[in-house]
């Protein structure tokens, strides 16, 4: 094997775009133990006066989550939002068709808006375009956003919420291209209902931003035609198109698995090209941005979910227990968002608590951090500013599904106000450390603050409530001298190198 070496040039003038903090968003769906037993567990020792778990709130604050998508997901496509407002004792129990459970409706729009305030996040609200449409959507936004003096806004006030919630980001349905969706629609059918719903909602509140559904994943037979047809109809009325993608390592091939962010990169580029084709076709001055509002690793829990009895309340669905290699891929996916900061302006890790999530809880017990918590936290805390384009030279490898996979993934964010720069790096080499030299001459007077790394000799290492096998540590061997930073990236590692002006 030839001697491995990576080099990088980082210049503050090589700018991609300002990072929109909403790329560090997340998602809470009425699914499994995300709400009941996750964010909400009255009677728990950590429950506040509304029944929300304070230990979970603290972990969400640690992630600094700016926006949270709600209430679904597949669940929203048969959801009547009116079931979740008003006196709790009067709310109906419903069959929840997406996940075949009982929805008690103890938590609804107002309670979730309260919880979002407690964690310091905005709400990204989804409307039901499966079994419902324009009328329910315009009523909901009147309920949440209109000050008062009308039927729906005064109903909110009668429910104890004098001031409007002012929810400014809205999803027009969910995965409407999917045959599994209640109310599944062809691209033309969906494009028309999205167009008309968008018009009505923006008449109620012209200041909102709207996300149209794109394809549920890149394997859909209608991708990317679904995006093209939808936008052809709704282009001037929507602001974002959604992307959803999950990855897994069912074949236990880590080299191939860790390369899957290349698939995400291709997905993003294809959707950008599709949006810009419709822009050109319409001779529009408007640019549609991307909302990657479902992304994560999801495969560990698939077999267990087949055994869950239907029509139970908050069963343990989609409870993936993440290992170390999952954290590495999550890190590379976050790097991919930063590399596309000019067009990916929102994202939502799906999901936030218990359901394919960085945070897990024990009912009546403690809350704890999964392996994927850490790269998500590092990116959210340190990845705010201007995304820079590193000039990277690194060896490459081939895997089962990918050729020319860079051993090192990289992104960098320059926070001009704080005079800080953070470099994110993943070393995918399964056997070798990777020496790296980073040319930082344009950052004169900067000093190295720290080099955080996530490392473990066991790619399958997992965290539990009682033991954090995978957690960050300090790499003390990195040095900055004469504008050149030298470091060793441990084999299969996530790295955060932070610099600040002296």
Short mmCIF file of C-alpha atoms in Angstrom, two decimals, residues 93-433:
data_model
loop_
_atom_site.label_atom_id
_atom_site.label_comp_id
_atom_site.label_asym_id
_atom_site.label_seq_id
_atom_site.Cartn_x
_atom_site.Cartn_y
_atom_site.Cartn_z
CA UNK A 93 -59.04 8.35 20.40
CA UNK A 94 -58.44 7.43 16.77
CA UNK A 95 -57.06 4.55 14.76
CA UNK A 96 -53.74 5.88 13.46
CA UNK A 97 -53.53 4.29 10.02
CA UNK A 98 -49.91 4.91 9.03
CA UNK A 99 -48.37 2.92 11.90
CA UNK A 100 -51.56 1.02 12.96
CA UNK A 101 -51.64 2.24 16.54
CA UNK A 102 -54.14 4.08 18.75
CA UNK A 103 -53.64 7.86 18.84
CA UNK A 104 -54.88 9.31 22.13
CA UNK A 105 -54.46 12.94 21.02
CA UNK A 106 -53.28 14.02 24.49
CA UNK A 107 -50.65 16.07 22.68
CA UNK A 108 -51.61 18.28 19.77
CA UNK A 109 -50.74 21.55 18.06
CA UNK A 110 -50.80 23.86 21.11
CA UNK A 111 -48.90 21.53 23.41
CA UNK A 112 -46.26 20.91 20.78
CA UNK A 113 -45.85 24.65 20.22
CA UNK A 114 -45.31 24.98 23.99
CA UNK A 115 -42.70 22.21 23.96
CA UNK A 116 -40.88 23.80 21.00
CA UNK A 117 -40.58 27.06 22.96
CA UNK A 118 -39.09 25.15 25.89
CA UNK A 119 -36.33 23.69 23.71
CA UNK A 120 -35.79 26.95 21.80
CA UNK A 121 -36.99 25.64 18.42
CA UNK A 122 -39.36 26.82 15.73
CA UNK A 123 -42.11 24.50 14.45
CA UNK A 124 -42.21 23.14 10.89
CA UNK A 125 -45.86 22.10 10.62
CA UNK A 126 -47.18 19.59 8.10
CA UNK A 127 -50.73 19.66 6.71
CA UNK A 128 -52.76 16.64 5.66
CA UNK A 129 -53.01 16.40 1.86
CA UNK A 130 -53.84 12.70 1.96
CA UNK A 131 -57.41 12.43 3.27
CA UNK A 132 -57.94 16.21 3.42
CA UNK A 133 -56.82 19.33 1.57
CA UNK A 134 -57.30 23.06 1.09
CA UNK A 135 -60.05 23.65 3.64
CA UNK A 136 -58.41 21.90 6.61
CA UNK A 137 -55.06 23.55 5.81
CA UNK A 138 -56.45 27.10 5.61
CA UNK A 139 -58.38 26.53 8.85
CA UNK A 140 -55.28 25.25 10.64
CA UNK A 141 -53.12 28.21 9.64
CA UNK A 142 -55.91 30.59 10.67
CA UNK A 143 -55.98 28.78 14.03
CA UNK A 144 -52.20 28.98 14.54
CA UNK A 145 -51.28 32.31 12.94
CA UNK A 146 -54.22 34.73 12.83
CA UNK A 147 -54.33 37.18 15.77
CA UNK A 148 -58.06 36.99 16.50
CA UNK A 149 -61.55 38.10 15.57
CA UNK A 150 -62.35 35.08 13.38
CA UNK A 151 -63.82 31.66 14.09
CA UNK A 152 -60.61 29.60 14.12
CA UNK A 153 -58.37 32.23 15.72
CA UNK A 154 -60.93 32.86 18.45
CA UNK A 155 -61.21 29.11 18.99
CA UNK A 156 -57.45 29.07 19.69
CA UNK A 157 -57.89 31.94 22.12
CA UNK A 158 -60.69 30.05 23.87
CA UNK A 159 -58.23 27.16 24.25
CA UNK A 160 -55.95 29.41 26.31
CA UNK A 161 -53.62 30.72 23.60
CA UNK A 162 -54.33 34.43 23.27
CA UNK A 163 -51.31 35.09 21.07
CA UNK A 164 -50.87 33.31 17.70
CA UNK A 165 -48.12 30.70 17.37
CA UNK A 166 -46.82 32.35 14.18
CA UNK A 167 -45.63 29.11 12.60
CA UNK A 168 -43.73 30.21 9.50
CA UNK A 169 -42.62 26.95 7.86
CA UNK A 170 -45.18 24.47 6.48
CA UNK A 171 -44.97 21.12 4.67
CA UNK A 172 -47.63 20.47 2.04
CA UNK A 173 -48.29 16.83 2.92
CA UNK A 174 -45.76 14.01 3.23
CA UNK A 175 -44.29 11.54 0.73
CA UNK A 176 -47.33 11.78 -1.52
CA UNK A 177 -45.48 9.77 -4.21
CA UNK A 178 -45.48 6.70 -1.94
CA UNK A 179 -48.09 3.94 -2.52
CA UNK A 180 -47.92 3.29 1.26
CA UNK A 181 -49.28 6.79 1.91
CA UNK A 182 -52.93 7.20 2.86
CA UNK A 183 -54.23 9.35 0.01
CA UNK A 184 -51.28 8.61 -2.30
CA UNK A 185 -51.34 10.84 -5.38
CA UNK A 186 -49.79 10.91 -8.80
CA UNK A 187 -47.45 13.81 -9.45
CA UNK A 188 -50.14 15.71 -11.34
CA UNK A 189 -52.75 15.12 -8.63
CA UNK A 190 -50.33 16.19 -5.93
CA UNK A 191 -48.99 19.19 -7.85
CA UNK A 192 -52.52 20.54 -8.28
CA UNK A 193 -53.55 20.13 -4.61
CA UNK A 194 -50.19 21.55 -3.45
CA UNK A 195 -50.61 24.55 -5.76
CA UNK A 196 -54.14 25.35 -4.57
CA UNK A 197 -53.41 24.69 -0.89
CA UNK A 198 -50.33 26.92 -1.09
CA UNK A 199 -52.38 29.74 -2.61
CA UNK A 200 -55.01 29.53 0.14
CA UNK A 201 -52.47 29.32 2.98
CA UNK A 202 -50.50 32.31 1.69
CA UNK A 203 -53.72 34.34 1.47
CA UNK A 204 -54.15 33.75 5.22
CA UNK A 205 -50.48 34.50 5.99
CA UNK A 206 -48.28 35.78 3.13
CA UNK A 207 -45.13 35.57 5.31
CA UNK A 208 -44.97 31.76 5.47
CA UNK A 209 -42.59 29.46 3.57
CA UNK A 210 -43.96 26.28 2.00
CA UNK A 211 -42.30 22.94 1.30
CA UNK A 212 -43.66 20.79 -1.53
CA UNK A 213 -43.16 17.02 -1.42
CA UNK A 214 -40.43 15.58 -3.57
CA UNK A 215 -39.67 11.88 -3.95
CA UNK A 216 -39.63 9.63 -0.89
CA UNK A 217 -36.20 8.32 -1.93
CA UNK A 218 -34.01 7.97 -5.01
CA UNK A 219 -35.26 4.43 -5.72
CA UNK A 220 -38.80 5.55 -6.45
CA UNK A 221 -39.69 4.73 -10.07
CA UNK A 222 -41.09 8.26 -10.52
CA UNK A 223 -37.90 10.04 -9.34
CA UNK A 224 -37.17 12.78 -10.45
CA UNK A 225 -40.22 13.15 -12.68
CA UNK A 226 -42.37 13.61 -9.55
CA UNK A 227 -40.38 16.73 -8.62
CA UNK A 228 -40.53 18.09 -12.16
CA UNK A 229 -44.29 17.66 -12.53
CA UNK A 230 -45.06 18.99 -9.04
CA UNK A 231 -42.92 22.09 -9.56
CA UNK A 232 -44.25 22.64 -13.07
CA UNK A 233 -47.64 23.19 -11.43
CA UNK A 234 -46.72 24.80 -8.11
CA UNK A 235 -43.41 26.58 -8.82
CA UNK A 236 -44.47 30.15 -8.09
CA UNK A 237 -46.44 29.20 -4.95
CA UNK A 238 -43.87 27.11 -3.02
CA UNK A 239 -40.41 27.86 -1.68
CA UNK A 240 -38.80 24.46 -1.05
CA UNK A 241 -38.90 20.91 -2.38
CA UNK A 242 -38.40 18.07 0.10
CA UNK A 243 -35.88 15.21 -0.04
CA UNK A 244 -36.04 12.06 2.10
CA UNK A 245 -33.36 9.38 2.37
CA UNK A 246 -32.35 6.67 4.85
CA UNK A 247 -29.37 4.33 4.69
CA UNK A 248 -28.49 0.97 6.23
CA UNK A 249 -25.76 -1.63 6.30
CA UNK A 250 -27.75 -4.82 5.88
CA UNK A 251 -24.91 -6.54 3.99
CA UNK A 252 -22.38 -5.69 6.74
CA UNK A 253 -20.02 -4.08 4.25
CA UNK A 254 -18.59 -1.06 6.10
CA UNK A 255 -16.48 0.24 3.19
CA UNK A 256 -19.58 0.40 1.00
CA UNK A 257 -21.79 1.67 3.82
CA UNK A 258 -19.51 4.58 4.67
CA UNK A 259 -19.56 5.64 1.01
CA UNK A 260 -23.35 6.12 0.93
CA UNK A 261 -23.15 9.87 1.41
CA UNK A 262 -22.04 9.88 -2.26
CA UNK A 263 -25.56 8.66 -3.06
CA UNK A 264 -26.95 11.56 -1.00
CA UNK A 265 -24.69 13.98 -2.90
CA UNK A 266 -26.00 12.63 -6.23
CA UNK A 267 -29.60 12.92 -4.97
CA UNK A 268 -29.09 16.59 -4.04
CA UNK A 269 -27.45 17.43 -7.39
CA UNK A 270 -30.26 15.72 -9.31
CA UNK A 271 -32.97 17.62 -7.43
CA UNK A 272 -31.13 20.93 -7.91
CA UNK A 273 -30.92 20.25 -11.65
CA UNK A 274 -34.64 19.40 -11.76
CA UNK A 275 -35.60 22.59 -9.88
CA UNK A 276 -33.45 24.72 -12.16
CA UNK A 277 -34.86 23.10 -15.30
CA UNK A 278 -38.38 24.10 -14.22
CA UNK A 279 -37.09 27.57 -13.31
CA UNK A 280 -35.73 27.92 -16.84
CA UNK A 281 -38.89 26.50 -18.38
CA UNK A 282 -41.02 29.07 -16.52
CA UNK A 283 -38.51 31.88 -17.13
CA UNK A 284 -38.77 32.46 -13.39
CA UNK A 285 -36.55 34.71 -11.28
CA UNK A 286 -37.30 32.57 -8.23
CA UNK A 287 -34.99 29.79 -7.05
CA UNK A 288 -36.46 26.77 -5.27
CA UNK A 289 -34.38 25.68 -2.27
CA UNK A 290 -34.03 22.18 -0.84
CA UNK A 291 -35.45 20.90 2.44
CA UNK A 292 -33.88 17.53 3.30
CA UNK A 293 -36.55 17.04 5.93
CA UNK A 294 -36.04 13.32 6.56
CA UNK A 295 -32.57 11.80 6.75
CA UNK A 296 -30.81 9.26 8.93
CA UNK A 297 -29.70 5.66 9.28
CA UNK A 298 -32.66 3.29 9.55
CA UNK A 299 -32.49 -0.49 9.36
CA UNK A 300 -31.65 -2.00 12.76
CA UNK A 301 -35.28 -2.13 13.97
CA UNK A 302 -36.96 -3.44 10.80
CA UNK A 303 -37.35 -7.04 12.02
CA UNK A 304 -38.54 -6.09 15.50
CA UNK A 305 -41.22 -3.81 14.05
CA UNK A 306 -42.81 -6.76 12.25
CA UNK A 307 -43.69 -8.30 15.64
CA UNK A 308 -45.54 -5.34 17.14
CA UNK A 309 -49.23 -5.96 17.81
CA UNK A 310 -51.49 -3.53 15.93
CA UNK A 311 -53.66 -0.97 17.71
CA UNK A 312 -51.51 -0.56 20.81
CA UNK A 313 -50.60 2.83 22.33
CA UNK A 314 -47.05 4.15 21.80
CA UNK A 315 -45.33 0.80 21.19
CA UNK A 316 -41.51 0.74 20.73
CA UNK A 317 -41.49 1.25 16.95
CA UNK A 318 -38.44 2.11 14.81
CA UNK A 319 -36.10 2.00 17.82
CA UNK A 320 -32.76 1.62 16.07
CA UNK A 321 -29.83 1.21 18.44
CA UNK A 322 -27.02 2.94 16.62
CA UNK A 323 -23.43 1.78 16.50
CA UNK A 324 -20.16 3.59 15.85
CA UNK A 325 -20.17 3.18 12.05
CA UNK A 326 -23.65 4.75 11.95
CA UNK A 327 -22.21 7.84 13.66
CA UNK A 328 -19.50 8.05 10.98
CA UNK A 329 -22.05 7.97 8.16
CA UNK A 330 -24.20 10.56 9.94
CA UNK A 331 -21.08 12.77 10.13
CA UNK A 332 -20.50 12.37 6.38
CA UNK A 333 -24.15 13.20 5.66
CA UNK A 334 -23.86 16.41 7.69
CA UNK A 335 -20.70 17.26 5.76
CA UNK A 336 -22.67 16.72 2.52
CA UNK A 337 -25.27 19.30 3.64
CA UNK A 338 -22.51 21.82 4.34
CA UNK A 339 -21.01 21.17 0.91
CA UNK A 340 -24.40 22.15 -0.56
CA UNK A 341 -25.12 25.08 1.77
CA UNK A 342 -26.01 27.20 -1.25
CA UNK A 343 -29.16 25.15 -1.90
CA UNK A 344 -29.86 22.87 1.08
CA UNK A 345 -31.43 25.43 3.42
CA UNK A 346 -33.39 23.13 5.73
CA UNK A 347 -33.03 19.57 6.94
CA UNK A 348 -34.56 17.39 9.63
CA UNK A 349 -32.82 14.43 11.18
CA UNK A 350 -35.59 11.87 11.48
CA UNK A 351 -36.28 11.61 14.26
CA UNK A 352 -35.34 13.24 17.57
CA UNK A 353 -36.39 10.97 20.46
CA UNK A 354 -36.67 7.14 20.57
CA UNK A 355 -37.77 6.72 16.94
CA UNK A 356 -34.58 6.36 14.80
CA UNK A 357 -33.19 9.01 17.10
CA UNK A 358 -30.06 10.49 18.70
CA UNK A 359 -31.87 10.59 22.08
CA UNK A 360 -33.33 7.51 23.78
CA UNK A 361 -35.43 7.25 26.92
CA UNK A 362 -36.39 4.55 29.36
CA UNK A 363 -40.01 4.87 30.47
CA UNK A 364 -39.86 5.95 34.12
CA UNK A 365 -36.06 5.87 33.70
CA UNK A 366 -33.29 7.97 32.24
CA UNK A 367 -32.63 9.64 28.90
CA UNK A 368 -29.34 8.98 27.11
CA UNK A 369 -27.29 9.75 24.01
CA UNK A 370 -26.91 7.40 21.06
CA UNK A 371 -23.67 7.33 19.04
CA UNK A 372 -25.18 9.58 16.34
CA UNK A 373 -25.88 12.29 18.93
CA UNK A 374 -22.30 13.51 18.82
CA UNK A 375 -21.65 14.38 15.14
CA UNK A 376 -25.12 15.97 15.01
CA UNK A 377 -24.33 18.04 18.12
CA UNK A 378 -20.87 19.09 16.87
CA UNK A 379 -22.22 20.20 13.48
CA UNK A 380 -25.12 22.08 15.04
CA UNK A 381 -22.99 23.88 17.63
CA UNK A 382 -19.90 24.63 15.54
CA UNK A 383 -21.26 24.56 11.98
CA UNK A 384 -22.89 28.00 11.91
CA UNK A 385 -21.39 30.67 9.69
CA UNK A 386 -20.13 30.60 6.10
CA UNK A 387 -19.56 27.20 4.51
CA UNK A 388 -16.14 27.20 2.87
CA UNK A 389 -14.96 25.00 0.02
CA UNK A 390 -11.87 23.05 1.08
CA UNK A 391 -9.45 22.13 -1.71
CA UNK A 392 -8.87 18.53 -0.69
CA UNK A 393 -6.43 15.99 -2.10
CA UNK A 394 -7.02 12.55 -0.59
CA UNK A 395 -6.59 8.91 -1.66
CA UNK A 396 -9.67 7.09 -2.95
CA UNK A 397 -11.06 3.56 -2.92
CA UNK A 398 -13.70 1.50 -4.73
CA UNK A 399 -16.53 -0.40 -3.03
CA UNK A 400 -19.38 -2.62 -4.17
CA UNK A 401 -21.63 0.25 -5.28
CA UNK A 402 -19.22 3.20 -5.58
CA UNK A 403 -16.01 4.10 -7.35
CA UNK A 404 -13.49 6.78 -6.43
CA UNK A 405 -14.70 7.14 -2.84
CA UNK A 406 -12.57 9.76 -1.02
CA UNK A 407 -11.06 8.30 2.14
CA UNK A 408 -11.58 11.69 3.78
CA UNK A 409 -14.79 13.74 3.71
CA UNK A 410 -14.43 17.38 4.66
CA UNK A 411 -16.35 20.59 5.23
CA UNK A 412 -15.41 23.84 6.94
CA UNK A 413 -17.43 26.68 8.44
CA UNK A 414 -16.09 30.19 9.03
CA UNK A 415 -17.84 32.22 11.73
CA UNK A 416 -16.74 35.74 10.87
CA UNK A 417 -18.45 37.33 13.87
CA UNK A 418 -16.72 35.06 16.40
CA UNK A 419 -13.54 34.88 14.30
CA UNK A 420 -13.64 31.08 14.45
CA UNK A 421 -13.25 28.37 11.84
CA UNK A 422 -14.29 24.74 12.30
CA UNK A 423 -13.15 21.89 10.06
CA UNK A 424 -15.21 18.68 9.99
CA UNK A 425 -13.47 15.51 8.76
CA UNK A 426 -14.37 11.83 8.46
CA UNK A 427 -11.60 9.29 7.84
CA UNK A 428 -13.25 6.25 6.23
CA UNK A 429 -10.11 4.10 6.09
CA UNK A 430 -10.91 0.85 7.91
CA UNK A 431 -7.31 0.05 8.82
CA UNK A 432 -5.08 3.13 8.77
CA UNK A 433 -4.72 6.52 10.36
#
